[in-house]
Short mmCIF file of C-alpha atoms in Angstrom, two decimals:
data_model
loop_
_atom_site.label_atom_id
_atom_site.label_comp_id
_atom_site.label_asym_id
_atom_site.label_seq_id
_atom_site.Cartn_x
_atom_site.Cartn_y
_atom_site.Cartn_z
CA MET A 842 -26.09 10.24 15.34
CA LYS A 843 -23.83 11.28 12.49
CA PHE A 844 -20.80 13.41 13.20
CA PRO A 845 -19.48 14.85 9.91
CA TYR A 846 -15.85 14.14 9.06
CA PHE A 847 -15.21 17.89 8.68
CA TYR A 848 -16.04 18.52 12.34
CA GLN A 849 -14.07 15.45 13.40
CA LEU A 850 -10.96 16.79 11.68
CA MET A 851 -11.49 20.31 12.95
CA LEU A 852 -12.07 19.09 16.50
CA GLY A 853 -8.99 16.87 16.28
CA PHE A 854 -6.76 19.71 15.04
CA LEU A 855 -8.19 22.12 17.63
CA SER A 856 -7.86 19.65 20.50
CA VAL A 857 -4.21 18.99 19.75
CA ILE A 858 -3.40 22.68 19.38
CA ILE A 859 -5.25 23.72 22.58
CA MET A 860 -3.65 20.87 24.52
CA ILE A 861 -0.19 21.94 23.34
CA LEU A 862 -0.93 25.59 24.17
CA THR A 863 -2.23 24.67 27.65
CA ILE A 864 0.78 22.53 28.43
CA SER A 865 3.08 25.27 27.13
CA VAL A 866 1.41 27.98 29.26
CA PHE A 867 1.58 25.91 32.45
CA SER A 868 5.18 24.95 31.71
CA ILE A 869 6.18 28.58 31.11
CA VAL A 870 4.47 29.79 34.31
CA LEU A 871 5.96 26.99 36.40
CA PHE A 872 9.41 27.52 34.91
CA ALA A 873 9.24 31.29 35.43
CA ARG A 874 8.07 30.89 39.03
CA ASN A 875 10.74 28.34 39.89
CA THR A 876 13.38 30.50 38.24
CA ALA A 877 12.25 33.59 40.16
CA ILE A 878 12.19 31.73 43.50
CA LYS A 879 15.57 30.24 42.75
CA GLY A 880 16.90 33.73 42.04
CA THR A 881 15.47 35.02 45.32
CA GLU A 882 17.06 32.15 47.25
CA ASN A 883 20.43 32.82 45.60
CA ARG A 884 20.13 36.49 46.57
CA LEU A 885 19.29 35.56 50.16
CA PHE A 886 22.25 33.16 50.30
CA SER A 887 24.53 35.96 49.15
CA TYR A 888 23.22 38.11 52.04
CA ALA A 889 23.81 35.26 54.48
CA GLU A 890 27.38 34.82 53.22
CA SER A 891 28.03 38.54 53.71
CA ILE A 892 26.72 38.27 57.27
CA VAL A 893 29.00 35.32 58.03
CA ASP A 894 31.97 37.13 56.46
CA VAL A 895 31.79 40.02 59.00
CA ASN A 896 32.49 37.53 61.84
CA LEU A 897 29.04 38.24 63.32
CA SER A 898 30.10 41.68 64.55
CA SER A 899 27.20 43.40 66.32
CA ASP A 900 27.85 46.70 64.62
CA GLN A 901 28.07 45.14 61.19
CA LEU A 902 25.00 43.04 61.84
CA SER A 903 23.05 46.14 62.84
CA ASN A 904 24.11 47.83 59.63
CA PHE A 905 23.00 44.83 57.65
CA GLN A 906 19.69 44.80 59.50
CA SER A 907 19.03 48.44 58.56
CA LEU A 908 20.12 47.89 54.97
CA LEU A 909 18.24 44.67 54.37
CA GLY A 910 15.19 45.77 56.26
CA ASN A 911 14.57 48.43 53.65
CA GLN A 912 14.37 45.63 51.09
CA GLY A 913 11.91 43.61 53.18
CA VAL A 914 14.61 41.10 54.11
CA THR A 915 15.01 39.87 57.68
CA PHE A 916 17.74 37.71 59.14
CA PHE A 917 18.53 35.93 62.38
CA VAL A 918 21.71 34.44 63.75
CA PHE A 919 21.58 31.30 65.88
CA ASP A 920 24.23 29.37 67.77
CA ASN A 921 24.85 25.64 67.54
CA ASP A 922 22.09 24.98 70.08
CA GLY A 923 19.55 26.96 68.14
CA HIS A 924 19.51 29.93 70.53
CA LEU A 925 19.06 33.34 68.97
CA ILE A 926 22.21 35.48 68.93
CA PHE A 927 21.00 38.37 66.82
CA PRO A 928 18.94 40.47 67.00
CA ASP A 929 18.73 41.02 70.71
CA LEU A 930 15.40 40.30 72.33
CA PRO A 931 14.18 41.07 75.86
CA ASP A 932 15.48 38.73 78.51
CA ASN A 933 12.05 37.44 79.29
CA ILE A 934 11.77 36.08 75.76
CA GLU A 935 13.73 32.99 74.98
CA THR A 936 13.92 31.99 71.38
CA ARG A 937 15.29 28.69 70.29
CA VAL A 938 14.97 27.39 66.73
CA VAL A 939 16.06 23.93 65.64
CA PRO A 940 15.30 23.40 61.93
CA ASP A 941 14.31 19.98 60.69
CA GLU A 942 17.38 20.06 58.49
CA GLU A 943 19.78 20.52 61.42
CA ASP A 944 21.81 17.45 60.42
CA ARG A 945 22.27 18.89 56.97
CA LEU A 946 23.39 22.23 58.39
CA GLN A 947 25.90 20.56 60.72
CA SER A 948 27.37 18.78 57.69
CA GLY A 949 27.87 22.17 56.01
CA GLU A 950 24.98 21.91 53.57
CA ARG A 951 22.89 24.91 52.63
CA VAL A 952 19.13 24.65 53.13
CA SER A 953 16.37 26.56 51.38
CA LEU A 954 12.58 26.33 51.53
CA THR A 955 9.45 28.25 50.72
CA THR A 956 6.56 28.33 53.19
CA GLU A 957 3.51 30.35 54.14
CA GLN A 958 3.38 32.52 57.23
CA ALA A 959 1.04 35.22 58.57
CA ASP A 960 1.90 38.89 58.09
CA LEU A 961 1.20 41.70 60.60
CA TYR A 962 -2.44 41.60 59.65
CA GLY A 963 -2.76 37.86 59.98
CA ASN A 964 -2.95 37.25 56.26
CA PRO A 965 -0.94 34.30 54.96
CA ARG A 966 1.88 35.10 52.61
CA GLU A 967 4.52 33.00 50.92
CA THR A 968 8.03 33.51 52.26
CA ALA A 969 11.39 32.20 51.10
CA TYR A 970 13.85 31.03 53.81
CA VAL A 971 17.51 30.13 53.50
CA TYR A 972 19.75 28.66 56.19
CA LEU A 973 23.51 29.00 55.96
CA PRO A 974 25.71 27.26 58.57
CA TYR A 975 28.87 28.87 59.89
CA PHE A 976 31.85 27.25 61.61
CA ASN A 977 34.59 28.09 64.09
CA LYS A 978 37.56 29.25 62.04
CA SER A 979 40.15 27.75 64.37
CA THR A 980 38.52 24.40 65.13
CA SER A 981 36.14 24.14 62.10
CA ASP A 982 33.42 23.03 64.50
CA TYR A 983 29.78 23.75 63.77
CA SER A 984 28.91 27.04 65.50
CA GLY A 985 25.39 27.82 64.32
CA PHE A 986 23.53 29.15 61.34
CA VAL A 987 22.14 32.29 59.76
CA ALA A 988 18.50 32.36 58.72
CA VAL A 989 17.52 34.90 56.06
CA SER A 990 13.93 35.32 54.81
CA ALA A 991 12.03 37.50 52.39
CA PRO A 992 8.44 37.49 51.13
CA VAL A 993 7.89 36.34 47.53
CA SER A 994 4.97 38.71 46.95
CA GLN A 995 6.96 40.47 44.25
CA ILE A 996 7.32 37.15 42.47
CA GLU A 997 3.57 36.62 42.71
CA ARG A 998 2.96 40.04 41.18
CA GLN A 999 5.33 39.17 38.37
CA MET A 1000 3.62 35.81 37.94
CA SER A 1001 0.22 37.47 37.83
CA GLU A 1002 1.42 39.76 35.08
CA LEU A 1003 2.96 36.84 33.22
CA LYS A 1004 -0.22 34.78 33.58
CA ARG A 1005 -2.30 37.66 32.26
CA ASN A 1006 -0.06 38.05 29.24
CA LEU A 1007 0.00 34.33 28.62
CA PHE A 1008 -3.78 34.12 28.94
CA ASN A 1009 -4.18 36.87 26.35
CA ALA A 1010 -1.73 35.04 24.11
CA PHE A 1011 -3.66 31.83 24.75
CA LEU A 1012 -6.94 33.43 23.65
CA ILE A 1013 -5.37 34.89 20.52
CA SER A 1014 -3.69 31.56 19.72
CA THR A 1015 -6.97 29.71 20.24
CA VAL A 1016 -8.77 32.00 17.80
CA ILE A 1017 -5.97 31.52 15.26
CA ALA A 1018 -6.05 27.76 15.92
CA ILE A 1019 -9.79 27.66 15.24
CA ILE A 1020 -9.30 29.49 11.95
CA MET A 1021 -6.36 27.32 10.90
CA SER A 1022 -8.18 24.13 11.96
CA PHE A 1023 -11.15 25.21 9.86
CA ILE A 1024 -8.91 25.83 6.84
CA PHE A 1025 -6.97 22.55 7.20
CA ALA A 1026 -10.09 20.50 7.89
CA ARG A 1027 -11.90 22.04 4.94
CA TYR A 1028 -8.93 21.31 2.69
CA GLN A 1029 -8.66 17.68 3.79
CA VAL A 1030 -12.42 17.09 3.58
CA LYS A 1031 -12.43 18.61 0.11
CA ARG A 1032 -9.81 16.05 -0.99
CA VAL A 1033 -11.81 13.21 0.56
CA ASN A 1034 -14.99 14.46 -1.12
CA ARG A 1035 -13.18 14.37 -4.47
CA LEU A 1036 -12.54 10.67 -3.89
CA ARG A 1037 -16.15 10.17 -2.81
CA GLN A 1038 -17.53 11.92 -5.87
CA ALA A 1039 -15.20 9.97 -8.14
CA ALA A 1040 -16.31 6.69 -6.53
CA HIS A 1041 -19.94 7.72 -7.02
CA MET A 1042 -19.28 8.46 -10.70
CA VAL A 1043 -17.69 5.04 -11.12
CA ALA A 1044 -20.67 3.44 -9.40
CA GLU A 1045 -22.87 5.19 -11.98
CA GLY A 1046 -20.81 3.63 -14.78
CA ASP A 1047 -18.37 6.43 -15.63
CA TYR A 1048 -14.93 4.80 -15.93
CA ASP A 1049 -13.24 7.82 -17.50
CA VAL A 1050 -12.88 9.70 -14.22
CA ARG A 1051 -9.30 10.26 -13.03
CA LEU A 1052 -7.97 12.04 -9.92
CA SER A 1053 -4.97 14.35 -10.00
CA HIS A 1054 -2.34 13.79 -7.31
CA LYS A 1055 1.12 15.03 -6.35
CA ASP A 1056 2.48 12.13 -4.25
CA ARG A 1057 2.60 14.24 -1.10
CA ASP A 1058 0.76 12.09 1.41
CA GLU A 1059 -1.46 9.05 1.94
CA ILE A 1060 -4.49 10.68 0.29
CA ASP A 1061 -2.43 11.27 -2.86
CA ASN A 1062 -1.33 7.64 -2.70
CA LEU A 1063 -4.96 6.64 -2.31
CA SER A 1064 -5.87 8.76 -5.34
CA GLN A 1065 -3.13 7.05 -7.32
CA ASP A 1066 -4.38 3.61 -6.28
CA PHE A 1067 -7.93 4.71 -7.08
CA ASN A 1068 -6.86 5.63 -10.62
CA LYS A 1069 -5.18 2.24 -11.02
CA MET A 1070 -8.29 0.51 -9.73
CA ILE A 1071 -10.54 2.38 -12.17
CA GLN A 1072 -8.18 1.60 -15.02
CA ALA A 1073 -8.22 -2.08 -14.06
CA LEU A 1074 -12.01 -2.05 -13.73
CA ASP A 1075 -12.35 -0.36 -17.10
CA MET A 1076 -10.04 -2.90 -18.73
CA SER A 1077 -11.94 -5.71 -17.04
CA ARG A 1078 -15.25 -4.25 -18.20
CA GLN A 1079 -13.95 -3.94 -21.74
CA GLU A 1080 -12.58 -7.46 -21.59
CA VAL A 1081 -15.91 -8.79 -20.35
CA ALA A 1082 -17.71 -6.94 -23.14
CA ARG A 1083 -15.23 -8.24 -25.69
CA GLN A 1084 -15.53 -11.78 -24.41
CA GLU A 1085 -19.29 -11.47 -24.44
CA ASP A 1086 -19.17 -10.39 -28.08
CA ARG A 1087 -16.88 -13.30 -28.82
CA ARG A 1088 -19.19 -15.63 -26.94
CA LYS A 1089 -22.17 -14.46 -28.94
CA THR A 1090 -20.21 -14.86 -32.16
CA PHE A 1091 -19.07 -18.29 -31.08
CA MET A 1092 -22.59 -19.36 -30.15
CA GLN A 1093 -23.81 -18.23 -33.54
CA ASP A 1094 -20.96 -20.05 -35.29
CA ALA A 1095 -21.37 -23.14 -33.12
CA ALA A 1096 -25.10 -23.15 -33.72
CA HIS A 1097 -24.48 -22.80 -37.44
CA GLU A 1098 -21.88 -25.57 -37.44
CA MET A 1099 -24.06 -27.86 -35.34
CA ARG A 1100 -27.22 -27.17 -37.29
CA THR A 1101 -25.69 -28.24 -40.61
CA PRO A 1102 -24.44 -31.69 -39.49
CA LEU A 1103 -27.50 -32.26 -37.32
CA THR A 1104 -29.76 -31.42 -40.25
CA THR A 1105 -27.76 -33.77 -42.44
CA ILE A 1106 -27.83 -36.57 -39.89
CA ASN A 1107 -31.54 -36.09 -39.25
CA GLY A 1108 -32.33 -36.15 -42.97
CA LEU A 1109 -30.34 -39.31 -43.54
CA LEU A 1110 -31.93 -41.00 -40.53
CA GLU A 1111 -35.40 -40.14 -41.83
CA GLY A 1112 -34.43 -41.52 -45.22
CA LEU A 1113 -33.27 -44.74 -43.64
CA GLU A 1114 -36.35 -44.91 -41.43
CA TYR A 1115 -38.78 -44.53 -44.33
CA ASP A 1116 -36.62 -46.60 -46.68
CA VAL A 1117 -36.32 -43.84 -49.26
CA ILE A 1118 -32.55 -44.21 -49.64
CA PRO A 1119 -31.51 -46.78 -52.23
CA GLU A 1120 -29.57 -49.78 -51.00
CA SER A 1121 -26.56 -48.67 -53.00
CA GLN A 1122 -26.49 -45.32 -51.13
CA ARG A 1123 -27.00 -46.67 -47.62
CA LEU A 1124 -23.30 -47.22 -46.87
CA ARG A 1125 -22.45 -43.77 -48.21
CA SER A 1126 -25.16 -42.23 -45.99
CA ILE A 1127 -23.83 -43.99 -42.91
CA LYS A 1128 -20.29 -42.74 -43.61
CA LEU A 1129 -21.63 -39.21 -44.05
CA MET A 1130 -23.45 -39.41 -40.73
CA ARG A 1131 -20.27 -40.61 -39.03
CA LYS A 1132 -18.34 -37.71 -40.55
CA GLU A 1133 -20.87 -35.17 -39.36
CA THR A 1134 -20.96 -36.79 -35.91
CA LYS A 1135 -17.18 -36.49 -35.65
CA ARG A 1136 -17.48 -32.79 -36.46
CA LEU A 1137 -19.93 -32.34 -33.58
CA ILE A 1138 -17.73 -34.31 -31.19
CA ARG A 1139 -14.68 -32.28 -32.23
CA LEU A 1140 -16.50 -29.01 -31.58
CA VAL A 1141 -17.61 -30.12 -28.11
CA ASN A 1142 -14.18 -31.56 -27.26
CA GLU A 1143 -12.41 -28.34 -28.18
CA ASN A 1144 -14.52 -26.39 -25.69
CA LEU A 1145 -14.10 -28.98 -22.96
CA ASP A 1146 -10.38 -29.16 -23.63
CA TYR A 1147 -9.98 -25.41 -23.38
CA GLU A 1148 -11.86 -25.25 -20.07
CA ASN A 1149 -9.87 -28.16 -18.61
CA ILE A 1150 -6.58 -26.57 -19.63
CA ARG A 1151 -7.52 -23.13 -18.37
CA SER A 1152 -8.75 -24.56 -15.05
CA ASN A 1153 -5.52 -26.59 -14.56
CA ARG A 1154 -7.48 -29.82 -14.56
CA ILE A 1155 -4.94 -31.63 -16.72
CA MET A 1156 -1.57 -33.04 -15.71
CA LEU A 1157 1.43 -33.05 -18.01
CA ASN A 1158 3.69 -36.08 -18.27
CA LYS A 1159 6.80 -34.51 -19.74
CA HIS A 1160 9.64 -36.52 -21.22
CA ALA A 1161 12.48 -36.03 -23.68
CA LEU A 1162 10.64 -36.72 -26.96
CA PRO A 1163 12.46 -37.50 -30.24
CA LEU A 1164 11.48 -34.64 -32.51
CA THR A 1165 12.18 -36.46 -35.79
CA GLU A 1166 9.67 -39.25 -35.03
CA ILE A 1167 6.96 -36.80 -33.97
CA PHE A 1168 7.47 -34.73 -37.13
CA GLU A 1169 7.12 -37.85 -39.26
CA GLU A 1170 3.84 -38.73 -37.53
CA ILE A 1171 2.43 -35.23 -37.99
CA GLN A 1172 3.63 -35.14 -41.63
CA GLU A 1173 1.63 -38.28 -42.33
CA GLN A 1174 -1.37 -37.06 -40.33
CA MET A 1175 -1.64 -33.58 -41.88
CA LYS A 1176 -0.45 -34.29 -45.42
CA SER A 1177 -3.87 -34.89 -46.94
CA LEU A 1178 -5.36 -31.84 -45.19
CA ALA A 1179 -2.64 -29.62 -46.60
CA GLU A 1180 -3.05 -31.05 -50.09
CA SER A 1181 -6.79 -30.32 -49.99
CA SER A 1182 -5.86 -26.61 -50.09
CA ASN A 1183 -3.09 -27.16 -52.62
CA ASN A 1184 -0.48 -26.48 -49.92
CA THR A 1185 2.90 -28.11 -49.46
CA LEU A 1186 3.73 -29.19 -45.90
CA GLN A 1187 7.40 -29.62 -44.96
CA LEU A 1188 8.62 -30.70 -41.52
CA SER A 1189 12.35 -30.85 -40.90
CA VAL A 1190 14.83 -31.19 -38.04
CA GLU A 1191 18.41 -29.96 -38.44
CA GLU A 1192 19.78 -32.83 -36.37
CA PRO A 1193 18.46 -35.61 -34.14
CA ILE A 1194 17.21 -33.62 -31.17
CA THR A 1195 14.63 -34.00 -28.39
CA VAL A 1196 12.05 -31.72 -26.86
CA PHE A 1197 11.07 -31.88 -23.18
CA ALA A 1198 7.26 -31.98 -23.33
CA ASP A 1199 4.10 -34.02 -22.86
CA TYR A 1200 3.67 -36.21 -25.95
CA ASP A 1201 -0.06 -35.76 -26.54
CA ARG A 1202 -0.15 -32.07 -25.70
CA PHE A 1203 2.96 -31.32 -27.75
CA LYS A 1204 1.35 -32.93 -30.79
CA GLN A 1205 -1.85 -31.02 -30.08
CA ILE A 1206 0.09 -27.72 -30.11
CA LEU A 1207 1.72 -28.51 -33.46
CA VAL A 1208 -1.49 -29.84 -35.05
CA ASN A 1209 -3.47 -26.76 -34.03
CA LEU A 1210 -0.82 -24.38 -35.37
CA ILE A 1211 -0.47 -26.33 -38.63
CA LYS A 1212 -4.25 -26.42 -39.07
CA ASN A 1213 -4.31 -22.67 -38.49
CA ALA A 1214 -1.60 -22.20 -41.13
CA ILE A 1215 -3.42 -24.43 -43.63
CA GLN A 1216 -6.70 -22.62 -43.03
CA PHE A 1217 -5.25 -19.24 -44.00
CA THR A 1218 -3.02 -20.44 -46.83
CA ASN A 1219 -3.93 -21.49 -50.38
CA ASN A 1220 -1.46 -22.80 -52.96
CA GLY A 1221 1.37 -22.01 -50.55
CA LEU A 1222 4.17 -23.51 -48.49
CA ILE A 1223 3.98 -24.42 -44.83
CA THR A 1224 7.25 -25.32 -43.11
CA VAL A 1225 7.82 -26.67 -39.60
CA THR A 1226 11.41 -26.70 -38.33
CA GLY A 1227 13.05 -27.70 -35.08
CA ILE A 1228 16.43 -26.52 -33.82
CA LYS A 1229 18.42 -26.83 -30.60
CA THR A 1230 19.15 -23.64 -28.66
CA HIS A 1231 21.18 -22.84 -25.55
CA GLN A 1232 18.00 -22.81 -23.48
CA GLY A 1233 16.17 -25.76 -25.00
CA THR A 1234 14.35 -26.57 -28.25
CA GLN A 1235 12.79 -24.10 -30.67
CA ILE A 1236 9.93 -24.93 -33.04
CA ARG A 1237 9.01 -22.62 -35.96
CA ILE A 1238 5.78 -22.91 -37.97
CA GLN A 1239 5.88 -20.64 -41.02
CA ASP A 1240 3.30 -20.20 -43.78
CA SER A 1241 2.94 -18.06 -46.90
CA GLY A 1242 -0.72 -17.26 -46.33
CA ILE A 1243 -2.73 -14.07 -45.96
CA GLY A 1244 -0.93 -12.94 -42.80
CA MET A 1245 -2.39 -10.65 -40.13
CA THR A 1246 -2.44 -6.97 -39.29
CA GLU A 1247 -1.18 -5.55 -35.99
CA ASP A 1248 -4.74 -5.21 -34.69
CA GLN A 1249 -5.44 -8.84 -35.49
CA LEU A 1250 -2.22 -9.95 -33.79
CA LYS A 1251 -3.38 -8.33 -30.55
CA ASN A 1252 -6.46 -10.55 -30.40
CA ILE A 1253 -5.42 -13.91 -31.82
CA TRP A 1254 -5.01 -15.47 -28.37
CA ASP A 1255 -8.51 -14.45 -27.31
CA ARG A 1256 -11.11 -17.12 -26.99
CA TYR A 1257 -13.57 -17.39 -29.94
CA TYR A 1258 -11.52 -14.87 -31.97
CA LYS A 1259 -11.30 -15.43 -35.72
CA ALA A 1260 -8.86 -13.31 -37.69
CA ASP A 1261 -10.85 -13.73 -40.90
CA ILE A 1262 -14.39 -15.01 -40.46
CA SER A 1263 -14.74 -15.44 -44.20
CA ARG A 1264 -12.09 -18.16 -44.02
CA THR A 1265 -14.00 -20.27 -41.52
CA ASN A 1266 -13.98 -23.76 -42.93
CA THR A 1267 -15.79 -26.58 -41.25
CA LYS A 1268 -13.37 -29.16 -42.55
CA PHE A 1269 -10.83 -27.83 -40.06
CA GLY A 1270 -13.26 -27.72 -37.16
CA GLU A 1271 -12.39 -24.02 -36.78
CA SER A 1272 -14.18 -22.53 -33.76
CA GLY A 1273 -11.84 -19.76 -32.67
CA LEU A 1274 -10.41 -21.91 -29.86
CA GLY A 1275 -7.32 -23.41 -31.49
CA LEU A 1276 -4.83 -20.64 -30.70
CA SER A 1277 -6.31 -20.10 -27.23
CA ILE A 1278 -5.69 -23.79 -26.49
CA VAL A 1279 -2.16 -23.49 -27.87
CA GLN A 1280 -1.38 -20.53 -25.63
CA GLN A 1281 -2.65 -22.34 -22.53
CA LEU A 1282 -0.70 -25.52 -23.34
CA VAL A 1283 2.50 -23.58 -24.02
CA ALA A 1284 2.13 -21.85 -20.64
CA LEU A 1285 1.63 -25.22 -18.91
CA HIS A 1286 4.93 -26.38 -20.43
CA GLU A 1287 6.59 -23.23 -19.04
CA ALA A 1288 7.53 -22.45 -22.62
CA SER A 1289 7.11 -19.24 -24.59
CA ILE A 1290 5.41 -18.46 -27.88
CA SER A 1291 5.69 -15.47 -30.17
CA VAL A 1292 4.17 -14.57 -33.54
CA ASP A 1293 5.33 -12.40 -36.39
CA SER A 1294 3.08 -11.71 -39.35
CA THR A 1295 2.90 -9.52 -42.44
CA PRO A 1296 -0.33 -9.10 -44.43
CA GLU A 1297 -0.28 -11.05 -47.72
CA LYS A 1298 3.17 -12.48 -46.90
CA GLY A 1299 2.52 -14.99 -44.18
CA THR A 1300 2.90 -15.73 -40.49
CA ILE A 1301 5.60 -17.27 -38.29
CA PHE A 1302 4.87 -18.86 -34.91
CA THR A 1303 7.95 -19.52 -32.74
CA ILE A 1304 7.82 -21.71 -29.62
CA ASP A 1305 10.75 -22.16 -27.20
CA PHE A 1306 10.58 -25.23 -24.96
CA PRO A 1307 13.10 -25.18 -22.07
CA ASP A 1308 15.30 -28.14 -21.25
CA PRO A 1309 14.59 -30.00 -17.96
CA GLU A 1310 17.43 -28.33 -16.08
CA LYS A 1311 16.14 -24.92 -17.20
CA ASN A 1312 12.72 -25.41 -15.61
#
């Protein structure tokens, strides 16, 4: 059985309010009654003190009896044995009262109590009693006590009036509480429903919904977190869509790149099989097949390498590497590739310095960045420099190529992204993975990489490798 949240809130508010009102009413009635009884007892004690002050003179006691009797107050005077001294009763009636609190009276303590007794008509009524001890003035010995009593019917009438007024106030407060609970519950449920509707819209695919909030309470905080979640979901959705587009583009490019060498290899193999290739061309055909096979292997290895790096399935073996020797190796390795595009490649180190890195992966970073520079540069200059900084070693790869726009710079680290598809050149093995691999390898080295580019003027990649003690 469903119990709507609106009624749960309303019932919760109403229960708390009614409970507080009920406790308040009972507390007020109890406090008022106790206060009234306490006032009556204090009044009776003052009468008893006046009686003791007249030295228990018969005439004075008679006057007090007449005066207090008009107020419904009665009193009795007893000696230390509990025998009645005043008022006088017939001789055939012997009255002796020994209160339970006699020890307290003998020690000079006042005693008060409230009890029920029958009136002239036999009906029970609540009566307040006070006992005040008196002592011999010369010897200070206990001589007896004065008992003063008065009905508390007047208090009951006052309490009845108070209860009636409080009950009326309770009814009015309950009605107001119901109205206020309805308003508050409706307001809170409305805010919750806004969240529910927004969640439903997101479930339907609308990621543009946003909730307003004022940072007042937990629901506002929840609305704020909801907005952040939707923003993250939207960014994730866009990223998935963008990666899917890149994947499709990559698959098309990969299929195109694979189809060409596979077609070449297949044609040459058929020629060799059917002996249609002249003997003088056989060696050339085999070399061509090896070249095309290397292209296929390179394409597959780039994808496997990227996945291994991204999944942290490779371990770095970092050492202090001599930068001059590595630059000389790369100069020799990349020289012919640069010359094929009429580019000049210069690698220089200001002084004999080292870089703290994994040898193979460090070379892979530089080779990928240099290949990228060569790919987008024709008849230009590509320089690679290394300098020592306070934090470690800095490598700069600068070219004078076509450069990139700000929009292109935002996406260059994305997998499968190609800044200029028209420049795709199979001789470089370009698949859109080179810079993605560079970024992952730089992160594994706990280094940092930045790029600055101007269209038609060139691009500068800057990598900062930290020293061992900086890690």
